[in-house]
mmCIF file of C-alpha atoms in Angstrom:
data_model
loop_
_atom_site.group_PDB
_atom_site.id
_atom_site.type_symbol
_atom_site.label_atom_id
_atom_site.label_comp_id
_atom_site.label_asym_id
_atom_site.label_seq_id
_atom_site.Cartn_x
_atom_site.Cartn_y
_atom_site.Cartn_z
ATOM 1 C CA ASP K 5 -0.170 -0.007 0.168
ATOM 2 C CA PHE K 6 1.575 3.315 -1.018
ATOM 3 C CA GLY K 7 -1.220 5.585 0.454
ATOM 4 C CA ASP K 8 -4.258 7.058 -0.746
ATOM 5 C CA VAL K 9 -2.966 8.599 -3.769
ATOM 6 C CA VAL K 10 -1.156 5.752 -5.195
ATOM 7 C CA GLY K 11 -3.097 2.807 -3.648
ATOM 8 C CA GLY K 12 -2.178 -0.496 -3.455
ATOM 9 C CA LYS K 13 0.538 -2.394 -6.233
ATOM 10 C CA ASP K 14 2.088 -5.222 -7.337
ATOM 11 C CA VAL K 15 5.700 -5.360 -6.312
ATOM 12 C CA ALA K 16 7.880 -8.307 -6.346
ATOM 13 C CA HIS K 17 11.717 -8.911 -5.202
ATOM 14 C CA LEU K 18 14.199 -7.182 -6.974
ATOM 15 C CA ASN K 19 18.162 -7.256 -5.927
ATOM 16 C CA LEU K 20 18.675 -3.677 -5.990
ATOM 17 C CA LEU K 21 22.275 -2.372 -4.812
ATOM 18 C CA GLU K 22 20.350 -0.535 -1.597
ATOM 19 C CA ALA K 23 19.911 -3.918 -0.220
ATOM 20 C CA ALA K 24 23.875 -4.694 0.087
ATOM 21 C CA SER K 25 25.016 -1.437 1.189
ATOM 22 C CA CYS K 26 21.928 -1.053 3.753
ATOM 23 C CA HIS K 27 23.422 -4.275 4.932
ATOM 24 C CA ASP K 28 27.236 -3.597 5.243
ATOM 25 C CA VAL K 29 26.752 0.285 6.066
ATOM 26 C CA LEU K 30 23.988 0.195 8.687
ATOM 27 C CA GLY K 31 24.415 -3.241 9.816
ATOM 28 C CA VAL K 32 21.004 -4.335 9.099
ATOM 29 C CA GLY K 33 20.914 -8.475 9.533
ATOM 30 C CA ASN K 34 18.625 -8.747 6.695
ATOM 31 C CA VAL K 35 17.499 -6.118 3.686
ATOM 32 C CA LYS K 36 14.927 -7.148 1.132
ATOM 33 C CA THR K 37 14.193 -5.014 -1.579
ATOM 34 C CA LEU K 38 10.796 -4.715 -3.822
ATOM 35 C CA PHE K 39 9.933 -3.154 -6.495
ATOM 36 C CA GLY K 40 6.986 -2.605 -8.897
ATOM 37 C CA THR K 41 5.875 -0.300 -11.588
ATOM 38 C CA ALA K 42 2.419 0.361 -13.195
ATOM 39 C CA PRO K 43 0.997 -0.693 -15.479
ATOM 40 C CA ASN K 44 1.499 -4.078 -14.338
ATOM 41 C CA PHE K 45 2.675 -5.345 -17.726
ATOM 42 C CA TRP K 46 6.148 -3.099 -17.340
ATOM 43 C CA ASN K 47 6.549 -5.673 -13.912
ATOM 44 C CA LEU K 48 6.014 -8.648 -16.594
ATOM 45 C CA LEU K 49 8.606 -6.972 -19.176
ATOM 46 C CA LEU K 50 11.170 -6.642 -16.547
ATOM 47 C CA GLY K 51 10.577 -10.515 -15.399
ATOM 48 C CA ALA K 52 11.001 -11.662 -18.988
ATOM 49 C CA MET K 53 13.994 -9.151 -19.473
ATOM 50 C CA ALA K 54 15.629 -10.819 -16.324
ATOM 51 C CA GLN K 55 15.376 -13.928 -17.857
ATOM 52 C CA LEU K 56 17.601 -12.898 -20.752
ATOM 53 C CA PRO K 57 21.207 -14.125 -21.104
ATOM 54 C CA SER K 58 23.478 -12.248 -19.039
ATOM 55 C CA SER K 59 25.711 -12.243 -22.086
ATOM 56 C CA LEU K 60 22.863 -10.143 -24.146
ATOM 57 C CA LEU K 61 21.985 -8.006 -20.948
ATOM 58 C CA SER K 62 25.941 -6.975 -20.837
ATOM 59 C CA ASN K 63 26.120 -6.068 -24.349
ATOM 60 C CA GLU K 64 26.135 -2.413 -24.288
ATOM 61 C CA PRO K 65 25.361 -1.488 -28.086
ATOM 62 C CA ILE K 66 22.303 -4.057 -28.001
ATOM 63 C CA MET K 67 20.873 -2.681 -24.792
ATOM 64 C CA GLU K 68 21.403 1.105 -25.698
ATOM 65 C CA LYS K 69 19.517 0.390 -29.141
ATOM 66 C CA LEU K 70 16.883 -1.260 -27.025
ATOM 67 C CA ALA K 71 16.784 1.665 -24.649
ATOM 68 C CA ILE K 72 16.745 4.051 -27.611
ATOM 69 C CA PHE K 73 13.555 1.794 -29.218
ATOM 70 C CA SER K 74 11.679 1.725 -26.049
ATOM 71 C CA LEU K 75 12.195 5.393 -25.014
ATOM 72 C CA PRO K 76 9.181 6.710 -27.182
ATOM 73 C CA ILE K 77 7.111 3.741 -26.091
ATOM 74 C CA VAL K 78 8.093 4.530 -22.324
ATOM 75 C CA ARG K 79 6.933 8.555 -22.662
ATOM 76 C CA ILE K 80 3.254 7.608 -24.510
ATOM 77 C CA VAL K 81 2.714 5.367 -21.672
ATOM 78 C CA ASP K 82 3.929 7.414 -18.959
ATOM 79 C CA TYR K 83 1.584 10.221 -20.483
ATOM 80 C CA PHE K 84 -1.539 8.285 -20.254
ATOM 81 C CA ALA K 85 -0.564 6.405 -16.909
ATOM 82 C CA GLY K 86 1.156 8.688 -15.215
ATOM 83 C CA ALA K 87 5.048 8.943 -13.933
ATOM 84 C CA THR K 88 4.129 8.730 -10.427
ATOM 85 C CA ASN K 89 6.834 7.726 -8.155
ATOM 86 C CA ALA K 90 6.345 6.079 -4.819
ATOM 87 C CA MET K 91 9.233 4.501 -2.162
ATOM 88 C CA ARG K 92 8.069 2.791 1.209
ATOM 89 C CA ILE K 93 10.401 1.833 3.902
ATOM 90 C CA ASP K 94 9.213 -0.906 6.155
ATOM 91 C CA VAL K 95 11.371 -1.888 9.316
ATOM 92 C CA SER K 96 10.626 -5.003 11.581
ATOM 93 C CA SER K 97 12.508 -7.010 13.804
ATOM 94 C CA LYS K 98 12.567 -10.861 14.368
ATOM 95 C CA VAL K 99 14.059 -9.905 17.873
ATOM 96 C CA ASP K 100 11.494 -7.399 18.911
ATOM 97 C CA PRO K 101 8.255 -8.223 16.658
ATOM 98 C CA SER K 102 6.745 -4.917 18.493
ATOM 99 C CA VAL K 103 9.262 -3.009 16.275
ATOM 100 C CA LYS K 104 7.222 -1.804 13.135
ATOM 101 C CA GLU K 105 8.242 1.457 11.296
ATOM 102 C CA MET K 106 7.394 2.447 7.782
ATOM 103 C CA ALA K 107 7.910 5.683 6.041
ATOM 104 C CA LEU K 108 6.273 6.530 2.908
ATOM 105 C CA TYR K 109 6.970 9.120 0.224
ATOM 106 C CA ALA K 110 5.395 9.464 -3.539
ATOM 107 C CA HIS K 111 5.666 12.082 -5.998
ATOM 108 C CA ASP K 112 3.630 12.500 -9.224
ATOM 109 C CA ASN K 113 6.282 12.730 -11.434
ATOM 110 C CA LEU K 114 9.797 10.535 -11.377
ATOM 111 C CA GLU K 115 11.933 13.440 -12.993
ATOM 112 C CA PRO K 116 11.267 16.220 -11.143
ATOM 113 C CA CYS K 117 11.487 13.597 -7.949
ATOM 114 C CA VAL K 118 14.762 12.767 -9.327
ATOM 115 C CA GLY K 119 16.044 16.283 -9.269
ATOM 116 C CA GLU K 120 14.680 17.466 -6.040
ATOM 117 C CA CYS K 121 16.764 14.517 -4.536
ATOM 118 C CA VAL K 122 20.158 15.276 -6.329
ATOM 119 C CA SER K 123 19.395 19.577 -5.256
ATOM 120 C CA ALA K 124 18.981 17.713 -1.782
ATOM 121 C CA PHE K 125 22.337 16.067 -2.022
ATOM 122 C CA CYS K 126 24.285 19.007 -3.158
ATOM 123 C CA ALA K 127 22.766 21.378 -0.927
ATOM 124 C CA ALA K 128 24.100 18.978 2.105
ATOM 125 C CA LEU K 129 27.603 18.559 0.516
ATOM 126 C CA LEU K 130 27.930 22.444 -0.274
ATOM 127 C CA GLY K 131 26.913 22.728 3.773
ATOM 128 C CA ASP K 132 29.299 20.481 4.729
ATOM 129 C CA GLY K 133 26.575 17.924 5.737
ATOM 130 C CA VAL K 134 27.889 15.494 3.200
ATOM 131 C CA ALA K 135 31.797 14.682 2.703
ATOM 132 C CA PRO K 136 32.972 15.021 -0.934
ATOM 133 C CA GLY K 137 32.890 11.897 -2.870
ATOM 134 C CA ILE K 138 31.067 9.246 -4.648
ATOM 135 C CA TRP K 139 28.430 7.521 -1.497
ATOM 136 C CA PHE K 140 25.769 5.443 -1.415
ATOM 137 C CA PRO K 141 23.342 7.898 0.264
ATOM 138 C CA GLU K 142 23.703 5.555 3.947
ATOM 139 C CA GLU K 143 27.287 6.300 3.538
ATOM 140 C CA ALA K 144 27.179 9.990 2.817
ATOM 141 C CA ILE K 145 24.612 11.123 5.882
ATOM 142 C CA SER K 146 25.471 9.773 9.261
ATOM 143 C CA SER K 147 23.714 12.238 11.778
ATOM 144 C CA LYS K 148 19.761 12.220 12.205
ATOM 145 C CA GLU K 149 19.766 15.990 11.824
ATOM 146 C CA ASP K 150 21.075 15.959 8.340
ATOM 147 C CA THR K 151 19.314 12.496 7.202
ATOM 148 C CA ALA K 152 16.057 14.701 8.052
ATOM 149 C CA ALA K 153 17.379 17.509 6.234
ATOM 150 C CA VAL K 154 17.921 16.044 3.220
ATOM 151 C CA LEU K 155 14.839 13.715 3.023
ATOM 152 C CA GLY K 156 13.203 17.055 3.619
ATOM 153 C CA LEU K 157 14.423 19.063 0.883
ATOM 154 C CA ALA K 158 13.975 16.041 -1.416
ATOM 155 C CA SER K 159 10.124 15.647 -0.432
ATOM 156 C CA VAL K 160 9.467 19.253 -1.347
ATOM 157 C CA GLY K 161 7.327 18.294 -4.364
ATOM 158 C CA ALA K 162 5.974 14.887 -2.878
ATOM 159 C CA HIS K 163 2.384 14.872 -2.671
ATOM 160 C CA THR K 164 2.493 12.166 0.070
ATOM 161 C CA LEU K 165 4.682 11.991 2.994
ATOM 162 C CA GLU K 166 3.797 9.700 5.742
ATOM 163 C CA VAL K 167 5.066 8.098 9.084
ATOM 164 C CA GLU K 168 3.786 5.508 11.229
ATOM 165 C CA SER K 169 5.505 3.993 13.958
ATOM 166 C CA SER K 170 5.101 1.719 16.992
ATOM 167 C CA ASP K 171 8.134 2.966 18.695
ATOM 168 C CA GLY K 172 7.634 6.807 18.660
ATOM 169 C CA LEU K 173 9.718 7.944 15.114
ATOM 170 C CA GLN K 174 8.013 11.071 14.786
ATOM 171 C CA PHE K 175 7.097 12.514 11.355
ATOM 172 C CA GLU K 176 10.037 15.226 11.814
ATOM 173 C CA ASP K 177 12.810 12.536 12.359
ATOM 174 C CA VAL K 178 12.265 11.334 9.203
ATOM 175 C CA TRP K 179 11.207 14.590 6.888
ATOM 176 C CA GLY K 180 12.408 17.164 8.893
ATOM 177 C CA SER K 181 11.029 20.383 10.415
ATOM 178 C CA LYS K 182 11.034 23.270 8.289
ATOM 179 C CA GLU K 183 13.691 24.537 10.150
ATOM 180 C CA ASP K 184 15.787 21.911 9.312
ATOM 181 C CA LYS K 185 15.040 22.800 5.679
ATOM 182 C CA THR K 186 15.845 26.368 6.031
ATOM 183 C CA SER K 187 19.546 25.649 7.787
ATOM 184 C CA LEU K 188 20.632 23.167 5.695
ATOM 185 C CA VAL K 189 19.930 25.789 2.558
ATOM 186 C CA SER K 190 20.868 28.982 4.540
ATOM 187 C CA THR K 191 24.405 27.021 5.182
ATOM 188 C CA VAL K 192 25.033 26.874 1.043
#
């Protein structure tokens, strides 16, 4: 469930880089990443693509031609179906089954969403909230305040921001307060 605007969507396991980096950097025992898109035929197409031989998938000239061929089709489908992006993070614990945390973010259009996220990281970098270099987000930002400030700036155009917690996690802990956003921007 991705909230009132996006609703329920089908998702399936997809081995995203974040699974390994969250495990390594944050010391999380088990990380499971799921991915889904709409309309559902994109999920079926992604599943079919995953069955292709790795020699074909690693052939850059062929994959580039496929990307160029498919881009107009994606644009047409996005025009009619929308280009909404939604992310949901669920945290639970086998050690303490009472721990249930959830954060939800959704944006009308993936392209401005990516731009806002990049801008938020640039603001953090320029404001010394992130050390120079190439990082996974979980490597780049260590303090709770900097994390909330970056997520707060990245959430500027979002239509859905939610937090549910069994352990007292507050909305501001994840998405920051107005002051967090202002302080990060003012240091730039």
